Short mmCIF file of C-alpha atoms and ligand atoms in Angstrom, two decimals:
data_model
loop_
_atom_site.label_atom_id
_atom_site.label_comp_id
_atom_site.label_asym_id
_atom_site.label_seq_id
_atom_site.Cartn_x
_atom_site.Cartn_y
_atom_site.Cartn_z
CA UNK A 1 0.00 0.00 0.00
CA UNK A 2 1.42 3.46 -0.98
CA UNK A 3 0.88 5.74 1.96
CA UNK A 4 -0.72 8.49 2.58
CA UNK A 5 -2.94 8.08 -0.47
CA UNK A 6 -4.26 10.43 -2.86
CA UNK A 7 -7.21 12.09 -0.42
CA UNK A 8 -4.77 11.85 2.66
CA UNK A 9 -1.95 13.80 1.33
CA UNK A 10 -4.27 16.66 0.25
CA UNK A 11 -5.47 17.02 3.77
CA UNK A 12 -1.38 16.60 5.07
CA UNK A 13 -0.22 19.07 2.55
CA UNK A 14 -2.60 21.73 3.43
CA UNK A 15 -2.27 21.09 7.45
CA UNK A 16 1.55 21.14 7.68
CA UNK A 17 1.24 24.85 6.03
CA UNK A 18 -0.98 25.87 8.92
CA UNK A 19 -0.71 24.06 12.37
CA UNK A 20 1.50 26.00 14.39
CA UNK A 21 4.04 23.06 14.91
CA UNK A 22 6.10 20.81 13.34
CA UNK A 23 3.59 18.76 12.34
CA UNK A 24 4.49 15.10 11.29
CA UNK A 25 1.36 12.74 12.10
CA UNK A 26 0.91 9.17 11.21
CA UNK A 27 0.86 9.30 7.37
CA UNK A 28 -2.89 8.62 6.89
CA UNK A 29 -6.10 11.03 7.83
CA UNK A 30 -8.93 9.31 9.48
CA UNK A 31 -12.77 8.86 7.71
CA UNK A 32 -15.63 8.13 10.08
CA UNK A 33 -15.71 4.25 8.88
CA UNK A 34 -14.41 1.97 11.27
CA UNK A 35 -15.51 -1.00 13.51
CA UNK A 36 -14.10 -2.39 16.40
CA UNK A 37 -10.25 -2.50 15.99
CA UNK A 38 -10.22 -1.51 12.15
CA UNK A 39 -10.70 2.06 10.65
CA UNK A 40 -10.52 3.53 7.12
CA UNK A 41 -8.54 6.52 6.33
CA UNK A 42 -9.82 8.62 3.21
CA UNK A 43 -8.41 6.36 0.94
CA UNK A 44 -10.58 3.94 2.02
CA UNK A 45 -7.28 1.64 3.05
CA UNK A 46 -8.28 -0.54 6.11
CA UNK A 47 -5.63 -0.19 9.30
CA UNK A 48 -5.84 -2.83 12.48
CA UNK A 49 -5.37 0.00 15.51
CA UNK A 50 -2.78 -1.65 17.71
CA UNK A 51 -2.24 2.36 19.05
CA UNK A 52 -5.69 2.85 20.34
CA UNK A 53 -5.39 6.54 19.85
CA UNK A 54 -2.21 6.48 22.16
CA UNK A 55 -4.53 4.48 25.13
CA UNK A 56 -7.22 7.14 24.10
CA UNK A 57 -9.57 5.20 22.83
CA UNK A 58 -10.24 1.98 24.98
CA UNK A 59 -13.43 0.78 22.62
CA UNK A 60 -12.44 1.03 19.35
CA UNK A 61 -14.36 2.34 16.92
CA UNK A 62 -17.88 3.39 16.16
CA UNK A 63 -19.01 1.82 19.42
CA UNK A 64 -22.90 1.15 19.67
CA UNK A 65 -23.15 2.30 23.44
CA UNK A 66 -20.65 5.27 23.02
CA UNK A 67 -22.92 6.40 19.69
CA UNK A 68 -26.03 5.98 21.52
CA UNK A 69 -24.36 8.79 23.65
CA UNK A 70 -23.49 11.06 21.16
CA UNK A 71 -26.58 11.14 19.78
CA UNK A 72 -28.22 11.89 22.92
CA UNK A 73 -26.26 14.71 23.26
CA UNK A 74 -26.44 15.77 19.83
CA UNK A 75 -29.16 18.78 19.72
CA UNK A 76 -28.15 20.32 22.99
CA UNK A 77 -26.30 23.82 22.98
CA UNK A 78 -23.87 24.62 24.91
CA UNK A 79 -22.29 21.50 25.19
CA UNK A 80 -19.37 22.74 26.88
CA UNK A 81 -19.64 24.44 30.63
CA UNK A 82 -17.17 26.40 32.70
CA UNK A 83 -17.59 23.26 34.77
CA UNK A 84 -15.14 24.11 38.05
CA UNK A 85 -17.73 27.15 38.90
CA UNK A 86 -21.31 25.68 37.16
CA UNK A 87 -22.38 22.15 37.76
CA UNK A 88 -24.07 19.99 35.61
CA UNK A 89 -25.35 16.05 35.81
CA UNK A 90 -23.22 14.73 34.13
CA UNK A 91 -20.17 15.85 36.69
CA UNK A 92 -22.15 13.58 39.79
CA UNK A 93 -22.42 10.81 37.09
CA UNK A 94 -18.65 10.56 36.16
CA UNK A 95 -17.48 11.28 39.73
CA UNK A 96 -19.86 8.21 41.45
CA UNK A 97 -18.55 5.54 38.30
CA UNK A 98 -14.95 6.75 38.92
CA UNK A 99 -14.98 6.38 42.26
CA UNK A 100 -16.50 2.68 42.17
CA UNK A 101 -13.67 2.02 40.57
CA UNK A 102 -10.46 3.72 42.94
CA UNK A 103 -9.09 1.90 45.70
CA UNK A 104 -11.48 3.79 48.89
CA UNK A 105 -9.04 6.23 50.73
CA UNK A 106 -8.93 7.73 47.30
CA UNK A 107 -12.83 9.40 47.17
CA UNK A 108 -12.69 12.48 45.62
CA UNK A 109 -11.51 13.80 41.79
CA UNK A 110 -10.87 16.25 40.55
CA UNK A 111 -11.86 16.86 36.56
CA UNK A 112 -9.59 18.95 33.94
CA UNK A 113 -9.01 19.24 30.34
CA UNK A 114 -5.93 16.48 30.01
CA UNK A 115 -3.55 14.01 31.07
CA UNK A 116 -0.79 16.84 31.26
CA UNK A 117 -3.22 18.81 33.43
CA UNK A 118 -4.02 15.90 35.57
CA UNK A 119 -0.62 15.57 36.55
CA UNK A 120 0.28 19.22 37.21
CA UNK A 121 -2.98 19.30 39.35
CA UNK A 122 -1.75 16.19 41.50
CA UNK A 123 1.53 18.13 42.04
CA UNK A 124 0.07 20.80 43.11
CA UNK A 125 -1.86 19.42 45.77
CA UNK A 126 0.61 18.03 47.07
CA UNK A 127 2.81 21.20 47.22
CA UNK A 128 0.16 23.04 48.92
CA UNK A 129 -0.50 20.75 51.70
CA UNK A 130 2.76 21.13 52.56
CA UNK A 131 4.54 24.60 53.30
CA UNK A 132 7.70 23.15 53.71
CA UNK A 133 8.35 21.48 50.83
CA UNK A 134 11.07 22.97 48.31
CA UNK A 135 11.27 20.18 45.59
CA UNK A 136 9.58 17.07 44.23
CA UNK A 137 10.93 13.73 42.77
CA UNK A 138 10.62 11.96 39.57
CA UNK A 139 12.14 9.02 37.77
CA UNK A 140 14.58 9.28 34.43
CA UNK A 141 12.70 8.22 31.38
CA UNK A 142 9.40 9.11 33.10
CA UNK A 143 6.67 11.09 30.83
CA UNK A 144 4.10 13.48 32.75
CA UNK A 145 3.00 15.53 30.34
CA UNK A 146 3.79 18.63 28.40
CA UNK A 147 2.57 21.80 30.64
CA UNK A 148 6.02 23.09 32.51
CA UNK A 149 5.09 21.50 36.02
CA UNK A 150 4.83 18.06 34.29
CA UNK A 151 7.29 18.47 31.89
CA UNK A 152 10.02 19.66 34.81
CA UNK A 153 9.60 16.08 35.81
CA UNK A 154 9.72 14.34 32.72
CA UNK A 155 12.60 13.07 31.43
CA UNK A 156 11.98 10.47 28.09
CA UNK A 157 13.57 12.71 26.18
CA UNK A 158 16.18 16.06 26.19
CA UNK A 159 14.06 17.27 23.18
CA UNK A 160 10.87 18.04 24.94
CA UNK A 161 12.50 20.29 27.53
CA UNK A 162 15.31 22.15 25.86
CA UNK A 163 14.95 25.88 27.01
CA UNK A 164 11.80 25.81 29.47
CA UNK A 165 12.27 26.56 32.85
CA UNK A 166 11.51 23.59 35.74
CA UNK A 167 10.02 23.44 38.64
CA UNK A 168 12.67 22.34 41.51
CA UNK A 169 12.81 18.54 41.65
CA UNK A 170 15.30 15.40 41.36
CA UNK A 171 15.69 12.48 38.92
CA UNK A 172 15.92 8.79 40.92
CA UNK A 173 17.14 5.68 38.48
CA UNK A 174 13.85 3.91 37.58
CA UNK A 175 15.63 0.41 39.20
CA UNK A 176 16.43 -0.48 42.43
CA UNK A 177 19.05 1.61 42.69
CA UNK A 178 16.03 4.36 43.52
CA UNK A 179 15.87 2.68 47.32
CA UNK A 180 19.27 3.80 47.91
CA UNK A 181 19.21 7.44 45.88
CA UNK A 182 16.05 8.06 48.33
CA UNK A 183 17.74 7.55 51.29
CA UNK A 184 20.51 9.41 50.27
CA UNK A 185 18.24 12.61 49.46
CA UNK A 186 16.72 11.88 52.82
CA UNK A 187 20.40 11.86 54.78
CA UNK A 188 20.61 15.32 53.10
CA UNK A 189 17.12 16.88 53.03
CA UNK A 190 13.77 16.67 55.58
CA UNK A 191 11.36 14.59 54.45
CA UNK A 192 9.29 17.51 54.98
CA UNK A 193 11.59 19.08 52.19
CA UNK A 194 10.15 16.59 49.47
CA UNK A 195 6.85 17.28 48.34
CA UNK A 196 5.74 14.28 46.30
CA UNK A 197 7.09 11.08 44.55
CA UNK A 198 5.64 10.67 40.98
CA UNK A 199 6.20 7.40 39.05
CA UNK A 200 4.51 5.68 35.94
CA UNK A 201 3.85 1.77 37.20
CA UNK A 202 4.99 1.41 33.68
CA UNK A 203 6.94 3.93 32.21
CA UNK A 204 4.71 4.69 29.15
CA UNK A 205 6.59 7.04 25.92
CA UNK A 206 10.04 6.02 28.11
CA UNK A 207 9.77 2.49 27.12
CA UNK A 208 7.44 0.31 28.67
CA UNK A 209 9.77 -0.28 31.12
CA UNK A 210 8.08 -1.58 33.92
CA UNK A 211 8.30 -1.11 37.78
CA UNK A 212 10.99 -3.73 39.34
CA UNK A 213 8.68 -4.66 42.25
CA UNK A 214 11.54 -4.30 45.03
CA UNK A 215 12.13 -0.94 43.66
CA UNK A 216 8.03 0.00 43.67
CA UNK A 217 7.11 -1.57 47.16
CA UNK A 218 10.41 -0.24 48.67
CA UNK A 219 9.43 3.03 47.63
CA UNK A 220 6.06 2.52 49.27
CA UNK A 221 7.28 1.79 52.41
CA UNK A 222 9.99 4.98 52.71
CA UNK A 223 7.03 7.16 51.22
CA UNK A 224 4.79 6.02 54.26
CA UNK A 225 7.46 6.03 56.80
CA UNK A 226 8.38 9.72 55.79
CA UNK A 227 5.14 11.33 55.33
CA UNK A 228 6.00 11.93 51.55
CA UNK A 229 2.56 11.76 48.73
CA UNK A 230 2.99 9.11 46.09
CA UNK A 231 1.72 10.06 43.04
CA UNK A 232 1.25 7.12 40.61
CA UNK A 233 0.62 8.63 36.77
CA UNK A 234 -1.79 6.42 35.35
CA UNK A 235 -2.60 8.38 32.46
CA UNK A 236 -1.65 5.54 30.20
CA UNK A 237 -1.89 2.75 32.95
CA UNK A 238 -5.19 3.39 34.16
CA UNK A 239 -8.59 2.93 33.28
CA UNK A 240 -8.52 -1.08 33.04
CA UNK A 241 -5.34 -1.09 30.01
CA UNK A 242 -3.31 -3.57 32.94
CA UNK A 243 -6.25 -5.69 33.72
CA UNK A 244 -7.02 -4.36 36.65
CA UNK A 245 -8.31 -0.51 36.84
CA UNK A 246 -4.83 1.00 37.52
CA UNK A 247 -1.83 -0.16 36.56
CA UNK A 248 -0.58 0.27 40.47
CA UNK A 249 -2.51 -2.14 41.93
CA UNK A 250 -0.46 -5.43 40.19
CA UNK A 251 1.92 -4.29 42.76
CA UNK A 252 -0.76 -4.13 45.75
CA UNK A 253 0.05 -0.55 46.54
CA UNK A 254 -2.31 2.49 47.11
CA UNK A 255 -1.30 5.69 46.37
CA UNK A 256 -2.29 8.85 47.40
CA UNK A 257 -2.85 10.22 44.46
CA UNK A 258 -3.68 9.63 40.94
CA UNK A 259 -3.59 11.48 37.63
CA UNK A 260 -5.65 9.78 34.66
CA UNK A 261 -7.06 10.98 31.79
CA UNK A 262 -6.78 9.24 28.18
CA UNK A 263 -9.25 6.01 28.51
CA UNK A 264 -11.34 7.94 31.03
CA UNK A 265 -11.74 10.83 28.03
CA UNK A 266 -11.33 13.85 31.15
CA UNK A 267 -8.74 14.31 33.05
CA UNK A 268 -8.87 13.60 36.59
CA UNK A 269 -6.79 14.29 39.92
CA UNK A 270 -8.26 11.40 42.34
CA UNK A 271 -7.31 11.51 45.71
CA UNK A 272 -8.65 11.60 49.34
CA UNK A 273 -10.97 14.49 50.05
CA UNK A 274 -8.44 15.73 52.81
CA UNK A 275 -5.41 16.15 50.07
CA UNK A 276 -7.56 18.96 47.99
CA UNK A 277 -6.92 22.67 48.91
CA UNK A 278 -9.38 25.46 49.55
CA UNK A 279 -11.88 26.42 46.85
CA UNK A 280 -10.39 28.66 44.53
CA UNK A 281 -6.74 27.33 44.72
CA UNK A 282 -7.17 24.91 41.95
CA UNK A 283 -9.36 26.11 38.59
CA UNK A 284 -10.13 25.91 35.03
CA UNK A 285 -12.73 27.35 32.66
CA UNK A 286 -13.56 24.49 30.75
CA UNK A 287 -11.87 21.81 33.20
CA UNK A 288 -14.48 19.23 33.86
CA UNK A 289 -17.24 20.96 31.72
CA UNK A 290 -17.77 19.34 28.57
CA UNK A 291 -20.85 17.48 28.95
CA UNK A 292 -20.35 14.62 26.14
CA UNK A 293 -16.93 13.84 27.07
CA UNK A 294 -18.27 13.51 30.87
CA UNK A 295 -20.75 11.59 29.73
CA UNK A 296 -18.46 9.03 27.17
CA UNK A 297 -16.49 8.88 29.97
CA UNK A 298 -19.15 7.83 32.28
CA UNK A 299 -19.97 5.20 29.50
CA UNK A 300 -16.84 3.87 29.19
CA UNK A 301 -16.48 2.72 32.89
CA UNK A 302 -19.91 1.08 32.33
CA UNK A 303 -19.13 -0.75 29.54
CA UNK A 304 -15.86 -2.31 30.82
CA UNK A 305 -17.51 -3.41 33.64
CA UNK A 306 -21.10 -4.92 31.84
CA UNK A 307 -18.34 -6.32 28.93
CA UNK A 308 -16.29 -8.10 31.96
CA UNK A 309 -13.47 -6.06 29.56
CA UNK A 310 -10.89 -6.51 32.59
CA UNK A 311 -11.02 -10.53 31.99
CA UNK A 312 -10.07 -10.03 28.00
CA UNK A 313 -7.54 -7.43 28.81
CA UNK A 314 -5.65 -9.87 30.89
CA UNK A 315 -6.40 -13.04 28.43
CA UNK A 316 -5.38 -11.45 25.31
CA UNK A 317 -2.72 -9.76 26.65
CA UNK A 318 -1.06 -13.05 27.47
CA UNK A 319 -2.13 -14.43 24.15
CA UNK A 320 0.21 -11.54 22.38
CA UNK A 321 3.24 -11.65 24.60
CA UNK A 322 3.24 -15.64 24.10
CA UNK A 323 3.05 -15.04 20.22
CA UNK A 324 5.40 -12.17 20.83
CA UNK A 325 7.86 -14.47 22.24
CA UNK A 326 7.15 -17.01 19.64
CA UNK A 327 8.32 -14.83 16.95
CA UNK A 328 11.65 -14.76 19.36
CA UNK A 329 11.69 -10.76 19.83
CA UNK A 330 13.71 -9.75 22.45
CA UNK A 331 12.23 -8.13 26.04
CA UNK A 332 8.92 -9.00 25.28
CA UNK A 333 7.37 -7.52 28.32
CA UNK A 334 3.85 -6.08 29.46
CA UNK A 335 0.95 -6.47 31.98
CA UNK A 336 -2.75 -6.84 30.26
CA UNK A 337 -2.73 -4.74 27.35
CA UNK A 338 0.63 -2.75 27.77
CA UNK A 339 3.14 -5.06 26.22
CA UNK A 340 6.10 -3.70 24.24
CA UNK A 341 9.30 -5.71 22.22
CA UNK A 342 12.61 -4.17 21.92
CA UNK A 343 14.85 -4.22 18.17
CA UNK A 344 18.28 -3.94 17.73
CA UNK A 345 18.42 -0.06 17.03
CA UNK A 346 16.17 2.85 16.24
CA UNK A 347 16.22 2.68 12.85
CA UNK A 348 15.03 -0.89 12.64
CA UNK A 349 12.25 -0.06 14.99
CA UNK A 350 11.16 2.93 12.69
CA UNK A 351 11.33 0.71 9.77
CA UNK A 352 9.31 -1.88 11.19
CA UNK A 353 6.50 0.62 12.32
CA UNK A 354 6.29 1.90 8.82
CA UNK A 355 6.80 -1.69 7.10
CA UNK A 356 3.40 -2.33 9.34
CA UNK A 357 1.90 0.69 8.40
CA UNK A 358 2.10 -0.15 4.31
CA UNK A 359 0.52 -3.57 5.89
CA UNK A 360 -2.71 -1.82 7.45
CA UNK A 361 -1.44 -2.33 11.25
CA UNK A 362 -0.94 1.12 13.06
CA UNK A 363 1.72 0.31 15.90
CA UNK A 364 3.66 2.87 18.33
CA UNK A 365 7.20 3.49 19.01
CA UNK A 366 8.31 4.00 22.40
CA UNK A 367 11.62 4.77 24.30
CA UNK A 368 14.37 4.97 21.35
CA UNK A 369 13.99 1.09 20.30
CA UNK A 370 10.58 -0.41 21.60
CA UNK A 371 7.35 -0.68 19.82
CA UNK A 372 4.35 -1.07 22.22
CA UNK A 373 1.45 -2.30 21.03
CA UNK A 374 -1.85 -1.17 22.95
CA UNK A 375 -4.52 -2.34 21.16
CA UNK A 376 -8.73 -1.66 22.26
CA UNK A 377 -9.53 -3.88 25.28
CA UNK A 378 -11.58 -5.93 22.21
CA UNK A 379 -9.22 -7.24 21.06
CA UNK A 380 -9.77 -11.08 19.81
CA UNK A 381 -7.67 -13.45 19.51
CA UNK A 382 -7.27 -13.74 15.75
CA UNK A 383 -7.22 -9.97 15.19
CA UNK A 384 -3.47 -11.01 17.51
CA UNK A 385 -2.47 -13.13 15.18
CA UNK A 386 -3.47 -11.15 12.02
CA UNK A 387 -1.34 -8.53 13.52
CA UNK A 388 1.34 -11.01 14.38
CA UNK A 389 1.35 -12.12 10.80
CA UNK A 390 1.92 -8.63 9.89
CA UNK A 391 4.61 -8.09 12.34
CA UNK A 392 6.47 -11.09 11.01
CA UNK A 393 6.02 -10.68 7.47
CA UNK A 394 7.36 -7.11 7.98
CA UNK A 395 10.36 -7.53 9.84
CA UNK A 396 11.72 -10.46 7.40
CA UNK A 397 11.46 -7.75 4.83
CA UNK A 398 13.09 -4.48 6.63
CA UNK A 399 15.58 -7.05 8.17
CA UNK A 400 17.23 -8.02 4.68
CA UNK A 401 20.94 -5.73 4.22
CA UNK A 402 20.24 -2.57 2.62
CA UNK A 403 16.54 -2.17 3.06
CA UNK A 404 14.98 1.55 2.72
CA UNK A 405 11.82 2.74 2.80
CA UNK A 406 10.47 4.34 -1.05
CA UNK A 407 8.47 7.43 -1.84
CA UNK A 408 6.11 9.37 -0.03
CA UNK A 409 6.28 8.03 3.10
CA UNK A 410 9.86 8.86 3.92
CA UNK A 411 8.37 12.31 5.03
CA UNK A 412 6.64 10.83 7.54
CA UNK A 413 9.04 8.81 9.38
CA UNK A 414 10.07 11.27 12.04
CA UNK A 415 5.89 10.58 13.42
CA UNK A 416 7.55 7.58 14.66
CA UNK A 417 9.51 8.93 17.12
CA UNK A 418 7.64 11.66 19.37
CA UNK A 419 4.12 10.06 19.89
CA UNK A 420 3.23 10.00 24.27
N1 PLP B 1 1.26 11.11 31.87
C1 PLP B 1 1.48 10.00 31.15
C2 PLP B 1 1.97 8.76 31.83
C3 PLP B 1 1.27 10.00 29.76
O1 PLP B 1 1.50 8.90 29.04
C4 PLP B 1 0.80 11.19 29.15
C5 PLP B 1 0.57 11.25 27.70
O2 PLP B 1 0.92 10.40 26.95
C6 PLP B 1 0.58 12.32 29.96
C7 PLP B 1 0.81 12.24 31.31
C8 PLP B 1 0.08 13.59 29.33
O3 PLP B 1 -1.23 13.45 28.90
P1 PLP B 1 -1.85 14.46 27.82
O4 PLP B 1 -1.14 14.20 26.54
O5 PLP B 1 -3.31 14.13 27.80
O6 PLP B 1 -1.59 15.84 28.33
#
């Protein structure tokens, strides 16, 4: 398949003039047609979504339920509330699903625009319970997010934070080697000093690297000891993608607070009602105040529980890492439906994501040499092996000396690279 087709590029050509930044997206442009995990791009080619929207889009597409929804909110003006200062249904409706769903000491959320936003609102929290605090902690090759209070603590990659200022924090090694950085800040500093931990269960655009459990439950027990919030990001994690509703809980730890978004289609601080400040110290316009989105949302958590989605997640994400492993890549690794192989080098990963591409299966790179593959939690099993067969086929061919990549695409390559 030559990509982007004919209608596709028209639509790329025009957008790259315009959008106000470097703008190199996957080298297709959706149509409305789709079912389950296939959609049509304007071409009418047919793709297998092993992305889901970046963990976006949990149900695939053109979803009966989630339709059913939009049509119900089709004819209504405004659509869209300054939801932090005027309520609507739809806000008690999200809030009483999420919270059947978060462990019980965490009873309260707070809704906002994004994943990014999410984050930055669990930070702050945490810095204003606690006047003493100068600086937080993060993990190298985390991602948080893109707003300058999440992106002080992430660290996937030098190119996202060239030239912004940070907020004050430090870096531990995402390994067990963390244990003994902590203590070391903690000879040096208060605990009072530190104002939060924030960690990925699974380090999401870093790699799919996922928590070594000494280094995760150590960390638990220091954080309790001390006094000192721990912030798990389950922007990717969360919302059922590990099999269970966030990612932390493989590891039987409770955190105090969360930051999802993605799956959940809001973003949301959860935490215990005690954590959040005064009214007025946290805000946004539209934060929380789009009444479909609340409302998919609110759906979403629904349907994964009617579905019994959790119980596929965790069977078909075995399914792929044993096929995975049969195909002998190396680090195949992954809980539920966050798995991820590793290549040789970057530029056989980018190859392979494009080789699958021209073969109508849309994968994601992650980390410099990892491809994760995150596909809706309905997936079947032979849609797996269809996109095994692709995998397979395609590697062979990008393996062979010399191989390059022809025509068009080669503009798009660098989309590869920077997805979150
Ligand atoms: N945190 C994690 C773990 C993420 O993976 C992402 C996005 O990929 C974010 C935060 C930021 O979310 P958003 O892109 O919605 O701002």
């Amino acid at each position: 398949m030559n990509l982007p087709g004919k209608s596709s590029l028209k639509v790329l050509t025009k957008l790259k003039k315009l959008t106000g930044r470097y703008f190199d997206p996957y080298p297709f442009v959706h149509s409305n047609k789709g079912n389950g995990c296939y959609f049509y791009d304007l071409d009418g080619n047919k793709f297998l979504d092993f992305s889901s929207q970046i963990a976006s889009n949990p149900l695939g597409y053109n979803n009966l339920e989630l339709k059913q929804v939009i049509k119900k909110y089709s004819n209504i003006q405004p659509i869209k509330y300054a939801g932090q200062d005027f309520a609507v249904e739809e806000h008690l409706k999200l809030l009483e699903e999420l919270s059947s769903i978060t462990p019980k000491n965490l009873n309260a959320a707070f809704l906002i625009n994004s994943g990014a936003e999410a984050v930055e609102n669990a930070i702050k929290i945490c810095m204003r319970k606690n006047e003493k605090a100068k600086f937080g902690i993060a993990f190298n090759k985390s991602f948080h997010g893109r707003t300058l209070g999440a992106l002080s603590l992430t660290n996937s990659k030098q190119l996202y934070k060239k030239n912004y200022f940070q907020i004050p924090n430090k870096i531990l090694t995402y390994s067990e080697k963390a244990l003994e950085e902590l203590e070391n800040i903690l000879k040096h500093n208060s605990s009072e000093e530190i104002a939060f931990i924030i960690l990925e269960p699974i380090q999401g655009e870093g790699g799919y690297n996922i928590a070594p459990k000494e280094m995760i439950n150590g960390l638990r027990k220091i954080t309790l000891k001390n006094k000192i919030p721990f912030i798990s990001d389950e922007v990717q994690t969360g919302m059922g993608r590990s099999g269970k509703w966030w990612c932390i809980e493989n590891f039987n730890i409770i955190p105090d607070v969360m930051s999802a978004a993605k799956a959940l289609q809001v973003g949301a601080t959860i935490s215990n009602r005690d954590m959040f400040p005064e009214p007025g110290a946290i805000s946004s316009t539209w934060g929380g105040g789009h009444k479909l989105d609340l409302a998919l949302g609110c759906k979403t958590i629904e349907i994964i529980k009617k579905k019994k989605l959790l119980n596929n997640i965790n069977k078909q994400g075995k399914y792929l890492r044993k096929r995975l492993q049969e195909l002998n890549f190396n680090n195949v690794r992954g809980i539920g439906l966050l798995n991820a192989f590793t290549l040789k080098n970057q530029k056989l990963r980018d190859d392979l994501v494009i080789e699958c591409l021209k073969n109508n299966l849309v994968l994601l790179g992650c980390g410099y040499e990892s491809i994760r593959l995150i596909p809706p939690y309905i997936i079947k099993e032979k849609e797996i092996d269809e996109a095994c067969e692709i995998i397979e086929k395609s590697y062979r061919k990008i393996n062979k000396k010399g191989f390059k990549h022809q025509g068009e695409i080669c503009n798009y390559m660098n989309c590869i690279k920077n997805i979150t």
